[in-house]
XYZ file of C-alpha atoms in Angstrom:
638
model
C 108.547 100.483 99.082
C 110.774 100.814 102.166
C 111.303 97.673 104.245
C 111.720 97.209 107.989
C 114.054 94.209 108.495
C 113.863 91.528 111.178
C 117.273 90.042 111.968
C 117.580 86.335 112.606
C 118.236 87.092 116.305
C 115.059 89.180 116.551
C 113.041 86.462 114.799
C 114.366 83.911 117.315
C 113.639 86.254 120.250
C 110.051 86.810 119.102
C 109.479 83.076 118.678
C 110.969 82.464 122.121
C 108.463 84.958 123.533
C 105.561 83.091 121.926
C 105.072 85.592 119.082
C 104.751 84.346 115.500
C 106.856 86.754 113.410
C 105.920 85.030 110.144
C 102.245 86.030 110.236
C 101.263 87.541 106.876
C 100.058 90.673 108.670
C 102.525 91.545 111.443
C 101.091 92.288 114.868
C 101.810 95.486 116.760
C 104.441 93.873 118.994
C 106.382 92.696 115.922
C 106.235 96.138 114.291
C 107.296 97.896 117.490
C 110.115 95.430 118.182
C 111.461 95.748 114.634
C 111.511 99.538 114.948
C 113.237 99.461 118.367
C 115.869 97.127 116.934
C 116.358 99.468 113.971
C 116.925 102.362 116.398
C 119.879 100.479 117.875
C 121.632 99.990 114.526
C 124.481 102.135 113.223
C 125.189 104.777 115.921
C 121.999 104.006 117.824
C 120.698 106.879 119.936
C 124.133 108.444 120.386
C 124.292 112.133 121.263
C 127.989 112.511 120.442
C 128.878 115.911 119.047
C 131.433 114.146 116.822
C 128.587 112.662 114.768
C 126.366 114.365 112.253
C 123.386 112.027 112.356
C 119.774 112.109 113.508
C 118.648 108.686 114.762
C 114.978 109.326 114.068
C 115.604 110.501 110.520
C 117.724 107.409 109.931
C 114.994 105.138 111.273
C 112.077 106.975 109.619
C 109.427 104.574 108.301
C 106.175 104.908 106.336
C 102.991 106.075 108.050
C 101.524 102.757 109.285
C 104.770 101.882 111.111
C 105.170 105.364 112.563
C 101.560 105.302 113.781
C 102.519 102.360 116.004
C 105.765 103.998 117.111
C 104.154 107.326 118.019
C 101.386 105.608 119.961
C 103.810 103.798 122.261
C 106.845 106.096 122.300
C 105.182 109.522 122.086
C 101.816 108.794 123.710
C 100.148 109.226 120.335
C 101.560 112.731 119.778
C 102.034 113.906 116.212
C 105.749 114.592 116.666
C 108.304 112.078 117.895
C 111.398 113.592 119.508
C 114.754 111.875 119.940
C 115.032 112.935 123.590
C 111.544 111.642 124.443
C 112.452 108.318 122.795
C 115.664 108.074 124.825
C 113.847 108.865 128.068
C 110.980 106.497 127.278
C 113.325 103.602 126.595
C 115.409 104.426 129.678
C 112.315 104.195 131.881
C 111.423 100.853 130.285
C 114.914 99.482 130.954
C 114.809 100.642 134.565
C 111.527 98.792 134.987
C 112.871 95.634 133.347
C 116.044 95.751 135.477
C 113.894 95.312 138.567
C 112.048 92.340 137.044
C 113.738 89.037 137.898
C 111.830 87.093 135.251
C 112.906 89.580 132.581
C 116.567 89.236 133.620
C 116.221 85.448 133.461
C 114.720 85.715 129.956
C 117.884 87.476 128.814
C 120.165 84.726 130.105
C 118.451 81.489 131.077
C 121.287 79.734 132.956
C 122.640 82.705 134.880
C 120.119 85.557 134.998
C 121.603 88.993 134.387
C 122.003 91.299 137.350
C 120.238 94.659 137.334
C 123.558 96.312 136.566
C 124.367 94.028 133.625
C 120.937 94.609 132.133
C 121.752 98.327 132.307
C 125.065 97.753 130.511
C 123.310 95.698 127.832
C 120.681 98.365 127.182
C 123.152 101.256 127.273
C 125.602 99.726 124.814
C 123.018 98.135 122.518
C 121.192 101.459 121.993
C 124.128 103.815 122.672
C 122.344 105.659 125.482
C 124.329 108.301 127.330
C 124.028 108.591 131.113
C 123.066 112.052 132.384
C 121.017 113.690 135.130
C 117.800 112.512 133.490
C 119.127 108.943 133.082
C 121.148 108.447 136.256
C 120.862 104.658 136.501
C 122.745 103.923 133.295
C 126.003 102.408 134.550
C 128.613 103.918 132.180
C 129.189 107.583 133.014
C 130.895 110.164 130.777
C 134.600 110.493 131.535
C 137.788 111.714 129.946
C 135.980 113.616 127.210
C 134.117 110.478 126.163
C 130.308 110.168 126.384
C 130.113 106.378 126.881
C 133.730 105.367 127.518
C 134.999 101.824 127.001
C 136.823 101.035 130.287
C 140.577 100.507 129.999
C 140.494 101.400 126.299
C 140.740 104.816 124.603
C 137.477 104.263 122.793
C 133.989 105.716 123.056
C 130.915 103.536 122.506
C 129.074 106.723 121.521
C 131.093 106.989 118.290
C 131.081 103.260 117.497
C 128.643 101.608 115.122
C 126.365 98.798 116.285
C 128.514 95.895 115.011
C 131.634 97.255 116.712
C 129.732 97.784 119.956
C 128.402 94.226 119.851
C 131.849 92.772 119.143
C 133.736 94.710 121.846
C 135.554 92.065 123.933
C 137.318 91.838 127.262
C 134.614 93.504 129.335
C 133.358 91.751 132.441
C 129.898 93.251 132.259
C 128.995 92.185 128.719
C 129.162 89.236 126.388
C 130.436 89.792 122.871
C 129.563 88.923 119.319
C 126.678 86.520 118.799
C 125.920 86.248 122.521
C 125.529 90.000 122.918
C 123.363 90.292 119.769
C 121.113 87.485 121.015
C 120.651 89.127 124.418
C 120.033 92.491 122.757
C 117.300 91.024 120.542
C 115.612 89.471 123.584
C 115.740 92.832 125.340
C 114.156 94.426 122.259
C 111.153 92.107 122.560
C 110.871 92.647 126.316
C 110.998 96.426 125.791
C 108.298 96.300 123.094
C 106.027 94.275 125.358
C 106.697 96.577 128.314
C 105.822 99.657 126.241
C 102.564 98.003 125.247
C 101.766 97.078 128.854
C 102.334 100.674 129.966
C 100.048 102.186 127.305
C 96.471 102.003 126.165
C 96.180 99.436 123.370
C 95.928 100.927 119.903
C 93.495 99.641 117.271
C 95.342 97.047 115.250
C 94.730 98.969 112.035
C 98.413 98.978 111.112
C 98.146 95.310 110.200
C 95.837 96.071 107.289
C 98.533 98.194 105.653
C 101.606 96.060 106.398
C 102.801 92.705 105.180
C 105.527 90.294 106.298
C 107.772 89.071 103.510
C 110.614 86.525 103.483
C 113.971 87.682 102.113
C 117.013 85.980 100.631
C 119.257 87.426 103.357
C 120.027 84.812 106.056
C 121.027 87.552 108.515
C 117.625 89.273 108.128
C 115.263 86.540 106.904
C 112.069 88.588 107.231
C 111.022 92.149 106.498
C 107.933 94.209 107.175
C 106.788 96.005 104.044
C 103.984 98.322 103.160
C 101.379 96.470 101.208
C 101.193 98.036 97.807
C 98.878 100.734 99.084
C 99.235 102.761 95.917
C 98.109 99.879 93.723
C 95.362 98.933 96.160
C 94.004 102.489 96.184
C 94.091 102.544 92.383
C 92.240 99.229 92.212
C 89.561 100.716 94.458
C 89.347 103.814 92.245
C 90.847 106.047 94.963
C 93.439 107.667 92.728
C 93.850 110.824 94.816
C 94.589 108.616 97.849
C 97.158 106.763 95.747
C 98.905 110.055 94.912
C 98.862 111.088 98.585
C 100.363 107.739 99.627
C 103.063 107.975 96.979
C 103.800 111.541 98.107
C 104.280 110.394 101.707
C 106.686 107.698 100.584
C 108.632 110.146 98.413
C 108.975 112.511 101.399
C 110.513 109.728 103.499
C 113.034 108.802 100.806
C 113.938 112.449 100.217
C 114.805 112.759 103.923
C 117.018 109.683 103.664
C 118.667 111.011 100.523
C 119.730 114.153 102.374
C 121.795 111.961 104.717
C 123.123 109.399 102.206
C 122.622 110.889 98.702
C 124.368 108.256 96.592
C 123.152 105.226 98.542
C 119.575 106.520 98.334
C 119.625 107.355 94.615
C 117.944 104.098 93.428
C 115.237 104.418 96.092
C 114.750 108.072 95.223
C 114.271 107.263 91.543
C 111.790 104.535 92.492
C 109.856 106.960 94.700
C 109.650 109.581 91.949
C 108.433 106.906 89.536
C 105.846 105.689 92.025
C 104.298 109.135 92.349
C 104.619 109.788 88.619
C 102.691 106.583 87.896
C 100.089 107.470 90.524
C 99.548 110.875 88.954
C 99.323 109.283 85.519
C 96.588 106.903 86.730
C 94.755 109.829 88.358
C 94.790 111.836 85.130
C 93.770 108.818 83.048
C 90.891 108.161 85.409
C 89.797 111.789 85.160
C 89.793 111.594 81.376
C 87.767 108.366 81.435
C 85.248 110.040 83.702
C 85.004 113.096 81.486
C 86.620 115.493 83.970
C 89.637 117.757 83.636
C 93.088 116.172 83.593
C 96.423 117.990 83.936
C 99.372 116.528 82.037
C 101.559 119.595 82.412
C 103.209 118.547 85.682
C 105.743 115.847 84.781
C 108.459 116.864 87.230
C 108.485 113.510 89.039
C 109.142 111.579 85.829
C 111.870 114.035 84.796
C 113.484 113.622 88.242
C 113.311 109.826 87.973
C 114.922 109.914 84.510
C 117.677 112.194 85.813
C 118.454 109.873 88.748
C 118.307 106.707 86.671
C 120.429 108.203 83.881
C 123.105 109.005 86.456
C 122.973 105.464 87.827
C 123.217 103.974 84.322
C 126.176 106.217 83.473
C 127.966 105.136 86.658
C 127.177 101.438 86.182
C 126.363 100.749 82.499
C 126.130 96.987 83.042
C 123.490 97.217 85.786
C 120.453 95.652 84.132
C 117.990 96.808 86.805
C 118.918 100.483 86.496
C 118.638 100.359 82.705
C 115.277 98.542 82.814
C 113.966 101.143 85.251
C 115.186 103.936 82.961
C 113.283 102.369 80.061
C 110.125 102.306 82.181
C 110.625 105.964 83.088
C 110.876 106.890 79.397
C 107.671 104.951 78.704
C 105.835 106.886 81.406
C 107.236 110.169 80.068
C 105.905 109.364 76.607
C 102.479 108.689 78.133
C 102.553 112.104 79.815
C 103.522 113.715 76.511
C 100.696 111.975 74.668
C 98.331 113.148 77.402
C 99.548 116.705 76.861
C 98.869 116.370 73.091
C 102.582 116.609 72.303
C 102.702 113.626 69.946
C 105.998 114.625 68.342
C 107.809 114.675 71.697
C 106.072 111.441 72.751
C 107.223 109.591 69.621
C 110.780 110.904 70.089
C 110.742 109.674 73.699
C 109.411 106.305 72.514
C 112.421 105.937 70.189
C 114.735 106.972 73.032
C 113.184 104.286 75.246
C 113.694 101.685 72.500
C 117.345 102.660 72.102
C 117.847 102.302 75.857
C 116.024 98.959 75.969
C 118.019 97.474 73.106
C 121.191 97.591 75.216
C 119.613 95.002 77.544
C 120.183 91.300 76.768
C 118.015 90.209 73.840
C 115.981 87.731 75.895
C 115.654 89.849 79.039
C 112.024 89.957 80.102
C 112.004 93.710 80.699
C 113.456 94.353 77.235
C 110.776 92.155 75.644
C 108.046 93.888 77.642
C 109.385 97.317 76.664
C 109.603 96.377 72.993
C 106.037 95.064 73.092
C 104.740 98.327 74.542
C 106.907 100.692 72.519
C 106.401 99.097 69.119
C 102.671 99.003 69.840
C 102.804 102.758 70.523
C 104.649 103.319 67.252
C 102.033 101.216 65.440
C 99.276 103.481 66.747
C 101.197 106.545 65.546
C 101.970 105.219 62.078
C 100.050 104.462 58.906
C 100.019 101.694 56.349
C 103.066 99.449 56.122
C 104.871 101.290 58.938
C 102.010 100.548 61.324
C 101.931 96.912 60.259
C 105.709 96.548 60.646
C 105.678 98.080 64.149
C 102.721 95.895 65.154
C 104.536 92.797 63.890
C 107.610 93.645 65.975
C 105.412 94.182 69.037
C 103.689 90.859 68.371
C 107.077 89.113 68.008
C 108.274 90.351 71.422
C 104.935 89.439 73.004
C 105.190 85.909 71.567
C 108.607 85.515 73.216
C 107.111 86.550 76.557
C 104.264 84.078 76.098
C 106.792 81.292 75.395
C 108.512 81.881 78.752
C 107.765 79.834 81.814
C 105.003 81.682 83.728
C 107.345 82.334 86.668
C 109.908 83.935 84.346
C 107.535 86.426 82.685
C 107.200 90.060 83.781
C 104.914 90.030 86.811
C 102.091 91.907 85.091
C 102.119 89.756 81.937
C 99.876 86.831 82.811
C 97.719 84.997 80.234
C 94.841 87.498 80.408
C 97.159 90.480 80.026
C 98.930 88.830 77.085
C 95.607 88.183 75.353
C 94.508 91.786 75.884
C 97.792 93.226 74.613
C 97.709 90.961 71.562
C 94.228 92.235 70.666
C 95.388 95.837 71.083
C 98.378 95.209 68.827
C 96.180 93.634 66.182
C 93.775 96.550 66.380
C 96.654 98.999 65.974
C 97.459 97.618 62.527
C 93.744 97.225 61.668
C 94.494 94.089 59.704
C 92.042 91.208 59.181
C 93.556 89.348 62.132
C 92.287 92.024 64.518
C 88.666 91.500 63.531
C 89.106 87.745 63.481
C 90.515 87.758 67.015
C 87.801 90.062 68.328
C 85.052 88.068 66.646
C 86.434 84.897 68.210
C 86.315 86.583 71.627
C 82.621 87.381 71.092
C 81.896 83.772 70.079
C 83.802 82.446 73.095
C 81.760 84.666 75.429
C 78.519 83.545 73.772
C 79.514 79.917 74.355
C 80.031 80.584 78.045
C 76.569 82.116 78.273
C 74.981 79.282 76.301
C 76.610 76.746 78.631
C 75.185 78.547 81.634
C 78.667 79.348 82.943
C 78.361 83.143 82.766
C 75.859 85.972 82.719
C 74.992 87.451 79.331
C 76.850 90.628 80.310
C 80.205 88.894 79.649
C 79.499 89.381 75.944
C 79.370 93.171 76.339
C 83.114 93.817 76.620
C 84.213 91.860 73.516
C 81.326 93.362 71.541
C 82.385 96.887 72.509
C 86.006 96.176 71.512
C 84.862 94.790 68.190
C 82.642 97.834 67.616
C 85.561 100.160 68.357
C 87.787 98.315 65.881
C 85.066 98.527 63.238
C 84.638 102.239 63.953
C 88.367 102.883 63.547
C 88.308 101.135 60.182
C 85.394 103.257 58.943
C 82.863 100.416 58.825
C 80.058 102.510 60.323
C 77.049 100.327 59.576
C 78.713 97.249 61.136
C 79.849 99.439 64.033
C 76.273 100.491 64.770
C 74.952 96.939 64.516
C 77.639 95.574 66.861
C 77.193 98.405 69.333
C 73.428 97.872 69.334
C 73.964 94.192 70.200
C 76.126 95.227 73.141
C 73.702 97.909 74.258
C 70.828 95.423 74.304
C 72.731 93.386 76.920
C 73.523 96.324 79.205
C 71.394 96.553 82.355
C 71.277 99.119 85.167
C 72.994 96.523 87.375
C 75.821 96.227 84.856
C 76.229 99.998 84.732
C 76.441 100.234 88.527
C 78.985 97.402 88.657
C 81.140 99.023 85.931
C 81.212 102.773 86.668
C 83.870 103.370 84.005
C 81.914 101.537 81.329
C 81.938 103.575 78.104
C 78.158 103.727 77.755
C 78.367 107.134 76.107
C 80.688 105.824 73.393
C 78.508 102.776 72.845
C 75.340 104.814 72.362
C 77.187 107.250 70.132
C 78.261 104.354 67.920
C 74.646 103.150 67.705
C 73.487 106.642 66.749
C 76.152 106.668 64.081
C 74.242 104.020 62.132
C 71.759 105.235 59.558
C 69.301 102.343 59.896
C 68.331 102.701 63.529
C 65.362 104.533 64.933
C 66.638 107.356 67.147
C 63.572 107.298 69.388
C 63.778 103.582 70.035
C 67.440 103.652 71.000
C 67.271 106.896 72.982
C 64.164 106.241 75.038
C 65.129 102.656 75.739
C 68.459 103.707 77.225
C 67.871 107.121 78.777
C 67.329 105.289 82.073
C 70.652 103.522 81.611
C 72.385 106.858 81.148
C 70.820 108.102 84.363
C 72.042 104.967 86.124
C 75.507 105.516 84.706
C 75.504 109.087 85.982
C 74.361 107.934 89.401
C 77.104 105.284 89.518
C 79.775 107.814 88.485
C 78.376 111.317 89.123
C 81.671 112.951 88.218
C 81.586 111.669 84.647
C 80.669 114.805 82.744
C 80.744 113.063 79.375
C 77.981 110.660 80.411
C 75.973 113.563 81.801
C 76.380 115.459 78.535
C 75.158 112.511 76.538
C 72.166 112.202 78.841
C 71.283 115.807 77.987
C 71.566 114.968 74.295
C 69.159 112.078 74.820
C 66.632 114.242 76.643
C 66.896 116.931 73.943
C 66.270 114.369 71.226
C 63.259 112.918 72.972
C 61.787 116.381 73.634
C 62.276 117.369 70.003
C 60.607 114.164 68.780
C 57.650 114.645 71.098
C 57.308 118.287 70.040
C 57.414 117.375 66.349
C 54.678 114.816 67.006
C 52.474 117.487 68.568
C 52.925 116.115 72.077
C 53.791 119.452 73.719
C 53.182 118.414 77.336
C 55.263 115.273 76.879
C 58.039 117.315 75.256
C 58.042 119.741 78.213
C 58.374 116.841 80.654
C 61.530 115.673 78.846
C 62.878 119.231 78.933
C 62.370 119.380 82.712
C 64.161 116.062 83.080
C 66.966 117.661 81.116
C 67.007 120.615 83.538
C 67.259 118.227 86.502
C 70.228 116.551 84.853
C 71.809 119.919 84.004
C 71.790 120.937 87.665
C 74.431 118.237 88.208
C 76.858 119.800 85.716
C 80.220 121.013 87.035
C 81.399 123.390 84.276
C 85.031 123.484 85.468
C 85.272 119.697 85.053
C 84.194 119.701 81.413
C 87.034 119.077 78.968
C 87.462 121.614 76.186
C 86.778 118.994 73.540
C 83.570 117.933 75.338
C 81.957 121.371 75.553
C 80.090 120.924 72.280
C 78.255 117.953 73.802
C 76.696 120.334 76.341
C 76.167 123.534 74.374
C 73.703 122.085 71.878
C 71.230 120.488 74.313
C 71.537 123.336 76.845
C 70.802 125.889 74.131
C 67.741 123.858 73.095
C 66.548 123.665 76.720
C 66.987 127.423 77.119
C 65.060 128.176 73.896
C 62.204 125.892 74.915
C 61.968 127.376 78.421
C 62.345 130.944 77.146
C 59.461 130.406 74.744
C 57.324 129.079 77.586
C 58.039 132.201 79.643
C 57.727 134.754 76.814
C 54.886 133.310 74.766
C 52.888 131.277 77.247
C 53.523 133.310 80.428
C 54.715 130.156 82.172
C 56.295 131.625 85.306
C 57.327 128.173 86.546
C 59.756 127.936 83.614
C 61.585 131.140 84.594
C 63.864 129.671 87.257
C 64.889 126.631 85.131
C 65.572 129.009 82.222
C 67.924 131.125 84.355
C 69.693 127.995 85.604
C 70.381 126.874 82.045
C 71.476 130.401 81.058
C 74.010 130.551 83.900
C 75.434 127.173 82.908
C 75.802 128.282 79.303
C 77.549 131.465 80.442
C 80.128 129.362 82.281
C 80.587 126.697 79.626
C 80.462 128.874 76.499
C 80.852 132.593 77.269
C 79.271 134.702 74.558
C 76.708 132.110 73.498
C 73.823 133.637 71.535
C 71.084 133.550 74.146
C 67.823 135.416 73.765
C 65.178 136.638 76.125
C 65.222 138.353 79.507
C 68.159 137.391 81.704
C 68.984 138.117 85.316
């Protein structure tokens, strides 16, 4: 994401002022100083009518930086205006000009005079003197806003480097000396702004990071921590999309000023939001709520930008690798939208683009691993095995690399996970062997007292899924039952995305297991799962199935009161249903148990005159109307 650079002169000025600019989380004074220095660059705060530039748009930064800037330059106001910035800085410079210690800081041996400090500030930031800024020493003259004396030039139309290097003037140094004094004035101004304002909570530091660079002229840069990834890790996928949207807005503003120079950043920003939206939709699907894969405009825009960049510079490896990634994301969107034909075509297009990269390039190997795995999942028989083998071959080459040379998200754990997925895709004997070994390894850890028994759950579930895909239903049920026996309410709360519903479904799929024993033993777990992730409609639907089954069993056994209690527990669970969040393919999970609950309650009202069952009956009826319009309900309805 966008960086805020610290020049070597600014780093030295901060250190001279007793501020550590290398702190992992930059302090407010460092953030403010870096922004003030950025304002001075290019044409600074020039108001020349010969320029078509907005200094604040040029210096626009992500939210955490601008929060600091607005607090000290706009008194916390939402909007930051160029004129208010100019006036605010002018007042700071006037105050510093009257401070002897500040003038000595700028030039230790011979302190600057008040006038020379004014020259330094005016030229460094390109500030025009006017009625509101009368103490700036260079006045407009001869049709020039900030004239260079004795020369037909105007500082107002000169870029920062040219202004710094202007020689032959008695009131300013030039070159390195001027840049050094300017950086010291930046730090003094930042500190003065902070002294003149109420301190702001240092919350910006939690969102920003200081990073070294390879540029000796700007050895440090302030960057946004990967807030999108952090939000995703915390399960806050809507926040991740909002953050990515804010970043995209900033880059779009920059692109309006410098379209070609901003094209790579623009493509990156579109990809960032496209990925964020993909994670949001995937999370919604995992939680059993509605996902929308129809809006893929960001990925299309990224592909358009990157294709242009590749066409203009075919040998640029980075642009081509980014284009491959964009195609991969597009194929994921297409799979999500159930357009498998388009997704497979895009996968082949991504492969063709990747194969232009050098054969041993890490991004090509990563792309081939992913793309051939996708093709393996979409193929049958020998074609699936061949694609899986090619994916495995590329993955082996990544594994053989030095760890520092691998793609950043391909560490040992990721490689092991991907290898298992590839083996599962071909459903060969090696897949089951690998998964069985993972179960044994987890059991050894537990036996040695090095881990809780719950570490066995994940490999058991993966093995059960592989068995299910291969049609080995009895073994699936046995393996799933082993996993289910190890699941506790604490585990469910700690793993809100845990596929408990799938696990129980696999157990029920076995024909040698007692339904009552499995259902009653784990109904509480389902309730815990729903409490841990209340938005997961699929888990809630399965809970209703469990309650229906238990009520039916109790009724068949002549335990009418007990059966009614399970029905009422089902009604309590049903009140948590959000019909609009139920996926089309999940509706059948709800209709069956809800219809049973309605029939039971309706019979209680009609045949037993149980008035207390009337309100629950109407609740269930309304839910059925929303989930399955036209369902065949019977009995009086309101």
